[in-house]
Amino acid sequence: MITAADLLEGPRGRRFLLELLLAAGGRSAAAEHLGSVLFWADVHLTREQGRAVALWGLTLDDSGTVTSSTPDAEPMPTLAAVAAALDAVEPAALTPDHVVDALEQTAESALWWQERDATDDLLARPELVAPLRRLAARAAASPVVQRLGGQDPVQWAVSFEGDDAGRPAPPMPEQLAEWADGIRADQARGTDGPVSGDWWTTPPWPVPQTSSAPFADHGPLALWAVEDSFGWQRAEVTEAHDGRATRTIVIDRLEDWAELCRRFPLDVSSTTRRWDWGVATGREDAWVMPDWTAAAAEVDVVELTVAGWFRCSGLAVPVDEDRASVVAGWTPGSRYWLTEPGPGRGAHSTWSRSQNRGPWTRTSD
């Protein structure tokens, strides 16, 4: 079950509420006004973060000066004006199309290797708690939203065109050990300065990933609810099933992730994750992530629930007094299978979309 509190706790939940409102708000005058208010708030908050903003191909520099001729930039909307604009939109009854579009946009804006998103920062302001609370209550009351958090016994594996799934996979224990050794080597070498590199905390290829399909016509979550996707346009979707007992860890809240990192810590404080996560969260000091090799000795499956993703994704999760971690690169509702054999494979189908826009559709079985 997804509660209103789940949707208010973390940046992904709050962003989902906004994206739901935009998806279901249609093209009313109120919706158009909200879009304008959010645009100018994003422009000015991004500038306040020290980044230049392009306006219609022209640039507003970090002092707020337009560097060449363009219509005058509007002032930063007041937080009261943003709250009023949120309240003014009357959304239609939520449909699967609305929820799919909102969750996809929420995942696409999860970029845990760059500066914090200005819209995410805006939605964290105390002045917006009241309108967001009303949106959260409406979303949590929707049966369509609740389908995202349902327990679906059927899982699906997704293989995107051009990814690693088409090449032979080494035995999983060997690959996990090689992956962990590589991170320890990176940690020992350190980095010369602020550079970007690996930022995700998911288990590495070839660990199988599966997810449910709460809206069958749209395909599984791992098809479209992808953080920082690569714009894929074709994928193979395969039914996944498993008849054996599994030792499962479920990540449903911040403390679950913190406990996983305490139990199986892998120090990444001197790797590029230090810089990526520092920029994305504003936190410095020591960082860890789960050592999936060590976890595989005791755990078969790690699952991040949809509610857990809403609460946790992209936050600096305190592990102890000195260390923190980040849930980064995860699709909501994902399960990763750390031990062999992984899930059994059943029927498969091909899915595609055009120009990385619009819904994914099944094109063949």
Tab-separated table of C-alpha atoms in Angstrom:
chain	number	residue	atom	x	y	z
A	1	MET	CA	0.000	0.000	0.000
A	2	ILE	CA	1.222	3.493	-0.878
A	3	THR	CA	0.288	6.113	1.708
A	4	ALA	CA	0.190	9.892	1.554
A	5	ALA	CA	3.152	9.931	3.960
A	6	ASP	CA	5.170	7.790	1.531
A	7	LEU	CA	4.644	10.403	-1.173
A	8	LEU	CA	5.635	13.336	1.031
A	9	GLU	CA	8.761	11.902	2.663
A	10	GLY	CA	11.321	12.002	-0.149
A	11	PRO	CA	12.084	13.986	-3.318
A	12	ARG	CA	10.850	11.252	-5.697
A	13	GLY	CA	7.483	11.011	-3.966
A	14	ARG	CA	6.979	14.773	-4.040
A	15	ARG	CA	8.074	14.940	-7.684
A	16	PHE	CA	5.614	12.157	-8.514
A	17	LEU	CA	2.795	14.241	-7.011
A	18	LEU	CA	3.719	17.184	-9.220
A	19	GLU	CA	4.060	15.022	-12.334
A	20	LEU	CA	0.662	13.425	-11.601
A	21	LEU	CA	-0.905	16.875	-11.396
A	22	LEU	CA	0.715	17.931	-14.667
A	23	ALA	CA	-0.310	14.703	-16.408
A	24	ALA	CA	-3.932	14.852	-15.215
A	25	GLY	CA	-4.345	18.624	-15.328
A	26	GLY	CA	-4.957	18.814	-19.050
A	27	ARG	CA	-4.634	22.116	-20.896
A	28	SER	CA	-6.797	24.321	-18.723
A	29	ALA	CA	-5.832	27.923	-18.063
A	30	ALA	CA	-4.880	26.943	-14.510
A	31	ALA	CA	-2.617	24.168	-15.784
A	32	GLU	CA	-0.978	26.540	-18.269
A	33	HIS	CA	-0.398	29.070	-15.496
A	34	LEU	CA	1.124	26.401	-13.239
A	35	GLY	CA	3.491	25.426	-16.055
A	36	SER	CA	4.621	29.032	-16.416
A	37	VAL	CA	5.101	29.478	-12.659
A	38	LEU	CA	7.158	26.278	-12.441
A	39	PHE	CA	9.255	27.268	-15.454
A	40	TRP	CA	10.298	30.610	-13.985
A	41	ALA	CA	10.839	29.135	-10.540
A	42	ASP	CA	13.168	26.554	-12.113
A	43	VAL	CA	15.052	29.264	-14.033
A	44	HIS	CA	15.708	31.368	-10.951
A	45	LEU	CA	16.435	28.502	-8.538
A	46	THR	CA	18.873	26.981	-11.026
A	47	ARG	CA	20.627	30.341	-11.286
A	48	GLU	CA	20.766	30.577	-7.497
A	49	GLN	CA	22.588	27.243	-7.526
A	50	GLY	CA	25.308	28.926	-9.607
A	51	ARG	CA	24.373	27.463	-12.974
A	52	ALA	CA	23.632	29.364	-16.178
A	53	VAL	CA	20.198	28.925	-17.751
A	54	ALA	CA	19.458	28.938	-21.471
A	55	LEU	CA	16.338	30.917	-22.453
A	56	TRP	CA	15.158	30.305	-26.001
A	57	GLY	CA	18.709	29.653	-27.097
A	58	LEU	CA	20.034	32.638	-25.121
A	59	THR	CA	21.643	32.648	-21.693
A	60	LEU	CA	20.881	34.080	-18.263
A	61	ASP	CA	24.223	34.114	-16.439
A	62	ASP	CA	24.768	33.395	-12.734
A	63	SER	CA	24.329	37.084	-11.889
A	64	GLY	CA	20.874	37.073	-13.444
A	65	THR	CA	21.949	39.126	-16.474
A	66	VAL	CA	20.643	38.173	-19.903
A	67	THR	CA	23.751	37.971	-22.078
A	68	SER	CA	21.995	38.977	-25.315
A	69	SER	CA	18.714	40.484	-26.461
A	70	THR	CA	15.658	38.551	-25.251
A	71	PRO	CA	12.350	39.322	-23.543
A	72	ASP	CA	12.872	40.400	-19.950
A	73	ALA	CA	13.119	37.460	-17.570
A	74	GLU	CA	10.231	37.290	-15.116
A	75	PRO	CA	10.982	37.547	-11.410
A	76	MET	CA	11.099	34.493	-9.191
A	77	PRO	CA	7.503	33.541	-8.301
A	78	THR	CA	6.779	33.780	-4.609
A	79	LEU	CA	6.242	30.508	-2.784
A	80	ALA	CA	2.710	31.673	-2.043
A	81	ALA	CA	2.155	32.060	-5.801
A	82	VAL	CA	3.492	28.549	-6.432
A	83	ALA	CA	1.217	27.123	-3.738
A	84	ALA	CA	-1.789	28.944	-5.192
A	85	ALA	CA	-0.979	27.693	-8.687
A	86	LEU	CA	-0.785	24.099	-7.432
A	87	ASP	CA	-4.135	24.446	-5.691
A	88	ALA	CA	-5.821	26.028	-8.709
A	89	VAL	CA	-5.442	23.011	-11.024
A	90	GLU	CA	-8.384	20.597	-11.029
A	91	PRO	CA	-6.999	17.289	-12.302
A	92	ALA	CA	-9.085	14.702	-14.095
A	93	ALA	CA	-9.696	11.298	-12.521
A	94	LEU	CA	-6.396	9.441	-12.599
A	95	THR	CA	-5.895	6.808	-15.294
A	96	PRO	CA	-3.057	4.324	-15.895
A	97	ASP	CA	-1.760	6.642	-18.636
A	98	HIS	CA	-1.447	9.486	-16.115
A	99	VAL	CA	0.330	7.311	-13.544
A	100	VAL	CA	2.709	5.777	-16.087
A	101	ASP	CA	3.639	9.175	-17.521
A	102	ALA	CA	4.127	10.668	-14.046
A	103	LEU	CA	6.291	7.817	-12.766
A	104	GLU	CA	8.407	7.796	-15.929
A	105	GLN	CA	9.029	11.549	-15.708
A	106	THR	CA	9.828	11.220	-12.000
A	107	ALA	CA	12.415	8.527	-12.722
A	108	GLU	CA	13.894	10.468	-15.656
A	109	SER	CA	14.537	13.467	-13.408
A	110	ALA	CA	16.484	11.334	-10.892
A	111	LEU	CA	20.050	12.278	-11.852
A	112	TRP	CA	22.302	11.402	-8.934
A	113	TRP	CA	25.510	12.533	-10.605
A	114	GLN	CA	24.793	16.258	-10.974
A	115	GLU	CA	23.579	19.260	-8.999
A	116	ARG	CA	20.305	18.920	-7.159
A	117	ASP	CA	17.265	19.441	-9.340
A	118	ALA	CA	15.804	22.904	-8.850
A	119	THR	CA	12.224	21.625	-9.002
A	120	ASP	CA	12.988	19.011	-6.343
A	121	ASP	CA	14.398	21.785	-4.161
A	122	LEU	CA	11.298	23.884	-4.753
A	123	LEU	CA	8.976	21.045	-3.713
A	124	ALA	CA	10.918	20.625	-0.450
A	125	ARG	CA	10.082	24.171	0.705
A	126	PRO	CA	7.920	24.276	3.873
A	127	GLU	CA	5.528	26.733	2.206
A	128	LEU	CA	4.423	24.006	-0.232
A	129	VAL	CA	3.635	21.371	2.389
A	130	ALA	CA	-0.089	22.173	2.468
A	131	PRO	CA	-0.817	21.879	-1.291
A	132	LEU	CA	1.408	18.822	-1.569
A	133	ARG	CA	-0.389	17.203	1.364
A	134	ARG	CA	-3.693	17.668	-0.471
A	135	LEU	CA	-2.219	16.171	-3.641
A	136	ALA	CA	-0.792	13.240	-1.653
A	137	ALA	CA	-4.156	12.467	-0.047
A	138	ARG	CA	-5.819	12.459	-3.472
A	139	ALA	CA	-3.115	10.255	-4.995
A	140	ALA	CA	-3.141	7.749	-2.119
A	141	ALA	CA	-6.932	7.451	-2.460
A	142	SER	CA	-6.629	6.492	-6.140
A	143	PRO	CA	-6.954	2.754	-6.915
A	144	VAL	CA	-4.734	3.326	-9.946
A	145	VAL	CA	-1.872	4.683	-7.830
A	146	GLN	CA	-2.360	1.829	-5.362
A	147	ARG	CA	-1.735	-0.656	-8.149
A	148	LEU	CA	1.881	0.523	-8.214
A	149	GLY	CA	2.411	-0.853	-4.717
A	150	GLY	CA	0.494	-4.091	-5.134
A	151	GLN	CA	2.099	-7.501	-4.633
A	152	ASP	CA	2.127	-9.040	-8.108
A	153	PRO	CA	3.254	-12.700	-8.182
A	154	VAL	CA	4.242	-12.348	-11.843
A	155	GLN	CA	7.616	-10.756	-12.537
A	156	TRP	CA	9.224	-9.719	-15.798
A	157	ALA	CA	12.808	-9.297	-17.012
A	158	VAL	CA	13.618	-6.522	-19.501
A	159	SER	CA	16.501	-6.572	-21.962
A	160	PHE	CA	17.016	-3.326	-23.870
A	161	GLU	CA	18.419	-3.285	-27.370
A	162	GLY	CA	22.180	-2.835	-27.232
A	163	ASP	CA	22.643	-3.620	-23.528
A	164	ASP	CA	24.736	-6.421	-22.010
A	165	ALA	CA	21.999	-9.039	-21.878
A	166	GLY	CA	22.785	-10.365	-25.329
A	167	ARG	CA	26.358	-11.436	-24.565
A	168	PRO	CA	27.402	-14.538	-22.638
A	169	ALA	CA	27.419	-13.994	-18.890
A	170	PRO	CA	30.191	-15.332	-16.675
A	171	PRO	CA	29.161	-17.267	-13.554
A	172	MET	CA	27.528	-14.826	-11.190
A	173	PRO	CA	29.810	-15.426	-8.179
A	174	GLU	CA	32.868	-14.714	-10.320
A	175	GLN	CA	31.344	-11.566	-11.797
A	176	LEU	CA	30.286	-10.231	-8.407
A	177	ALA	CA	33.750	-10.870	-6.969
A	178	GLU	CA	35.386	-9.146	-9.948
A	179	TRP	CA	33.038	-6.172	-9.545
A	180	ALA	CA	33.829	-5.804	-5.818
A	181	ASP	CA	37.571	-6.134	-6.450
A	182	GLY	CA	37.301	-3.391	-9.072
A	183	ILE	CA	35.636	-1.011	-6.627
A	184	ARG	CA	38.235	-1.763	-3.951
A	185	ALA	CA	40.961	-1.017	-6.489
A	186	ASP	CA	39.253	2.288	-7.356
A	187	GLN	CA	39.015	3.075	-3.650
A	188	ALA	CA	42.730	2.371	-3.166
A	189	ARG	CA	43.728	4.556	-6.135
A	190	GLY	CA	41.429	7.421	-5.220
A	191	THR	CA	40.605	10.290	-7.561
A	192	ASP	CA	42.600	13.400	-8.412
A	193	GLY	CA	39.669	15.769	-8.067
A	194	PRO	CA	35.979	16.269	-8.772
A	195	VAL	CA	35.213	13.844	-11.584
A	196	SER	CA	32.099	11.892	-12.540
A	197	GLY	CA	31.973	8.140	-13.006
A	198	ASP	CA	29.938	5.219	-11.678
A	199	TRP	CA	27.180	6.586	-9.446
A	200	TRP	CA	24.576	3.815	-9.217
A	201	THR	CA	24.216	1.359	-6.326
A	202	THR	CA	22.400	-1.473	-8.082
A	203	PRO	CA	24.014	-4.913	-8.339
A	204	PRO	CA	26.142	-5.185	-11.494
A	205	TRP	CA	25.502	-7.105	-14.710
A	206	PRO	CA	24.837	-10.050	-15.051
A	207	VAL	CA	22.727	-10.064	-11.861
A	208	PRO	CA	19.136	-10.577	-13.121
A	209	GLN	CA	16.652	-7.779	-12.508
A	210	THR	CA	12.892	-8.298	-12.553
A	211	SER	CA	9.864	-6.121	-11.875
A	212	SER	CA	6.089	-6.367	-11.955
A	213	ALA	CA	3.705	-4.960	-14.570
A	214	PRO	CA	0.928	-3.169	-12.658
A	215	PHE	CA	-0.543	-1.949	-15.958
A	216	ALA	CA	-0.293	-4.840	-18.402
A	217	ASP	CA	-0.799	-2.741	-21.533
A	218	HIS	CA	2.226	-0.607	-20.607
A	219	GLY	CA	4.647	-3.430	-19.818
A	220	PRO	CA	6.710	-3.903	-16.642
A	221	LEU	CA	8.092	-1.122	-14.483
A	222	ALA	CA	11.672	-1.860	-15.574
A	223	LEU	CA	10.634	-0.983	-19.128
A	224	TRP	CA	9.680	2.622	-18.477
A	225	ALA	CA	10.345	3.665	-14.847
A	226	VAL	CA	14.120	3.925	-15.331
A	227	GLU	CA	16.379	6.446	-13.614
A	228	ASP	CA	18.454	8.379	-16.170
A	229	SER	CA	17.476	6.111	-19.085
A	230	PHE	CA	19.446	5.925	-22.319
A	231	GLY	CA	16.476	6.602	-24.586
A	232	TRP	CA	15.965	3.011	-25.655
A	233	GLN	CA	13.313	2.340	-28.284
A	234	ARG	CA	13.216	-1.451	-28.377
A	235	ALA	CA	13.305	-4.173	-25.699
A	236	GLU	CA	12.658	-7.853	-25.045
A	237	VAL	CA	10.339	-8.605	-22.132
A	238	THR	CA	10.434	-12.104	-20.629
A	239	GLU	CA	8.211	-13.632	-17.970
A	240	ALA	CA	10.256	-14.552	-14.906
A	241	HIS	CA	9.269	-17.126	-12.310
A	242	ASP	CA	10.975	-18.960	-9.486
A	243	GLY	CA	9.849	-22.045	-7.641
A	244	ARG	CA	12.546	-22.174	-4.980
A	245	ALA	CA	12.550	-20.634	-1.552
A	246	THR	CA	14.488	-17.386	-1.477
A	247	ARG	CA	16.135	-15.381	1.257
A	248	THR	CA	14.880	-11.881	0.539
A	249	ILE	CA	15.743	-8.431	1.855
A	250	VAL	CA	13.068	-5.814	1.200
A	251	ILE	CA	14.019	-2.132	1.103
A	252	ASP	CA	10.905	-0.213	2.075
A	253	ARG	CA	12.335	2.712	4.055
A	254	LEU	CA	15.582	4.556	4.764
A	255	GLU	CA	16.510	2.368	7.724
A	256	ASP	CA	16.259	-0.784	5.582
A	257	TRP	CA	18.908	0.575	3.206
A	258	ALA	CA	21.052	1.818	6.086
A	259	GLU	CA	20.939	-1.627	7.727
A	260	LEU	CA	21.884	-3.313	4.445
A	261	CYS	CA	24.907	-1.020	4.172
A	262	ARG	CA	25.901	-1.631	7.804
A	263	ARG	CA	25.602	-5.370	7.323
A	264	PHE	CA	27.532	-5.544	4.030
A	265	PRO	CA	29.568	-2.293	3.749
A	266	LEU	CA	31.719	-1.451	0.755
A	267	ASP	CA	33.706	1.773	1.167
A	268	VAL	CA	33.457	4.087	-1.850
A	269	SER	CA	34.619	7.317	-0.161
A	270	SER	CA	37.574	7.775	-2.515
A	271	THR	CA	35.868	6.671	-5.742
A	272	THR	CA	34.015	8.898	-8.189
A	273	ARG	CA	30.805	8.233	-6.250
A	274	ARG	CA	32.176	10.607	-3.627
A	275	TRP	CA	31.983	13.489	-6.098
A	276	ASP	CA	28.753	12.477	-7.829
A	277	TRP	CA	26.835	11.904	-4.594
A	278	GLY	CA	28.347	14.978	-2.980
A	279	VAL	CA	27.125	17.172	-5.825
A	280	ALA	CA	23.695	15.508	-5.903
A	281	THR	CA	23.042	15.575	-2.144
A	282	GLY	CA	25.215	18.417	-0.836
A	283	ARG	CA	26.844	16.043	1.667
A	284	GLU	CA	30.569	15.423	2.106
A	285	ASP	CA	32.469	12.915	4.283
A	286	ALA	CA	32.504	9.096	3.994
A	287	TRP	CA	30.301	7.012	1.689
A	288	VAL	CA	29.461	3.318	1.502
A	289	MET	CA	27.252	1.109	-0.643
A	290	PRO	CA	26.209	-2.538	-0.279
A	291	ASP	CA	28.888	-5.121	-1.068
A	292	TRP	CA	26.765	-7.374	-3.249
A	293	THR	CA	29.383	-10.138	-3.154
A	294	ALA	CA	29.152	-10.342	0.625
A	295	ALA	CA	25.373	-10.028	0.516
A	296	ALA	CA	25.095	-12.954	-1.889
A	297	ALA	CA	26.528	-15.254	0.794
A	298	GLU	CA	23.417	-14.658	2.911
A	299	VAL	CA	20.727	-13.241	0.598
A	300	ASP	CA	19.184	-14.442	-2.658
A	301	VAL	CA	16.997	-11.478	-3.608
A	302	VAL	CA	17.066	-7.752	-2.805
A	303	GLU	CA	13.869	-5.842	-3.554
A	304	LEU	CA	13.251	-2.089	-3.531
A	305	THR	CA	9.509	-1.474	-3.230
A	306	VAL	CA	7.823	1.354	-5.098
A	307	ALA	CA	7.045	3.050	-1.779
A	308	GLY	CA	10.678	2.540	-0.738
A	309	TRP	CA	11.839	4.232	-3.935
A	310	PHE	CA	9.515	7.179	-3.309
A	311	ARG	CA	10.967	7.549	0.187
A	312	CYS	CA	14.652	6.851	-0.437
A	313	SER	CA	15.867	7.473	-3.983
A	314	GLY	CA	18.566	10.132	-4.162
A	315	LEU	CA	18.750	11.017	-0.482
A	316	ALA	CA	21.926	10.844	1.582
A	317	VAL	CA	20.931	7.923	3.822
A	318	PRO	CA	22.738	8.003	7.205
A	319	VAL	CA	24.436	4.658	7.892
A	320	ASP	CA	26.230	5.621	11.110
A	321	GLU	CA	27.822	8.738	12.607
A	322	ASP	CA	30.391	9.066	9.823
A	323	ARG	CA	29.057	7.230	6.782
A	324	ALA	CA	26.105	7.601	4.434
A	325	SER	CA	24.861	5.949	1.248
A	326	VAL	CA	22.539	6.637	-1.687
A	327	VAL	CA	19.824	4.572	-3.360
A	328	ALA	CA	20.788	5.449	-6.933
A	329	GLY	CA	20.008	3.979	-10.344
A	330	TRP	CA	17.170	1.765	-9.119
A	331	THR	CA	13.881	1.200	-10.895
A	332	PRO	CA	11.032	1.296	-8.368
A	333	GLY	CA	9.714	-2.171	-7.582
A	334	SER	CA	12.878	-3.917	-8.783
A	335	ARG	CA	14.133	-7.260	-7.554
A	336	TYR	CA	17.766	-8.282	-8.066
A	337	TRP	CA	18.637	-11.983	-7.882
A	338	LEU	CA	22.099	-12.333	-6.315
A	339	THR	CA	22.467	-16.114	-6.379
A	340	GLU	CA	22.200	-18.846	-8.964
A	341	PRO	CA	19.969	-20.109	-10.349
A	342	GLY	CA	18.160	-16.860	-10.984
A	343	PRO	CA	14.502	-16.745	-11.960
A	344	GLY	CA	13.220	-19.168	-14.562
A	345	ARG	CA	12.293	-17.743	-17.939
A	346	GLY	CA	8.941	-18.121	-19.682
A	347	ALA	CA	7.181	-16.456	-22.596
A	348	HIS	CA	8.779	-13.388	-24.117
A	349	SER	CA	7.658	-10.512	-26.324
A	350	THR	CA	9.160	-7.524	-28.118
A	351	TRP	CA	8.197	-3.986	-27.114
A	352	SER	CA	9.023	-0.675	-28.794
A	353	ARG	CA	8.339	3.043	-28.763
A	354	SER	CA	8.951	5.825	-31.277
A	355	GLN	CA	11.487	8.614	-30.741
A	356	ASN	CA	11.758	7.770	-27.035
A	357	ARG	CA	8.327	9.298	-26.458
A	358	GLY	CA	4.882	8.034	-25.720
A	359	PRO	CA	3.873	4.622	-24.428
A	360	TRP	CA	5.746	1.387	-24.982
A	361	THR	CA	3.680	-1.063	-27.055
A	362	ARG	CA	3.969	-4.785	-27.634
A	363	THR	CA	5.019	-5.378	-31.244
A	364	SER	CA	5.446	-9.185	-31.311
A	365	ASP	CA	5.234	-12.330	-29.154
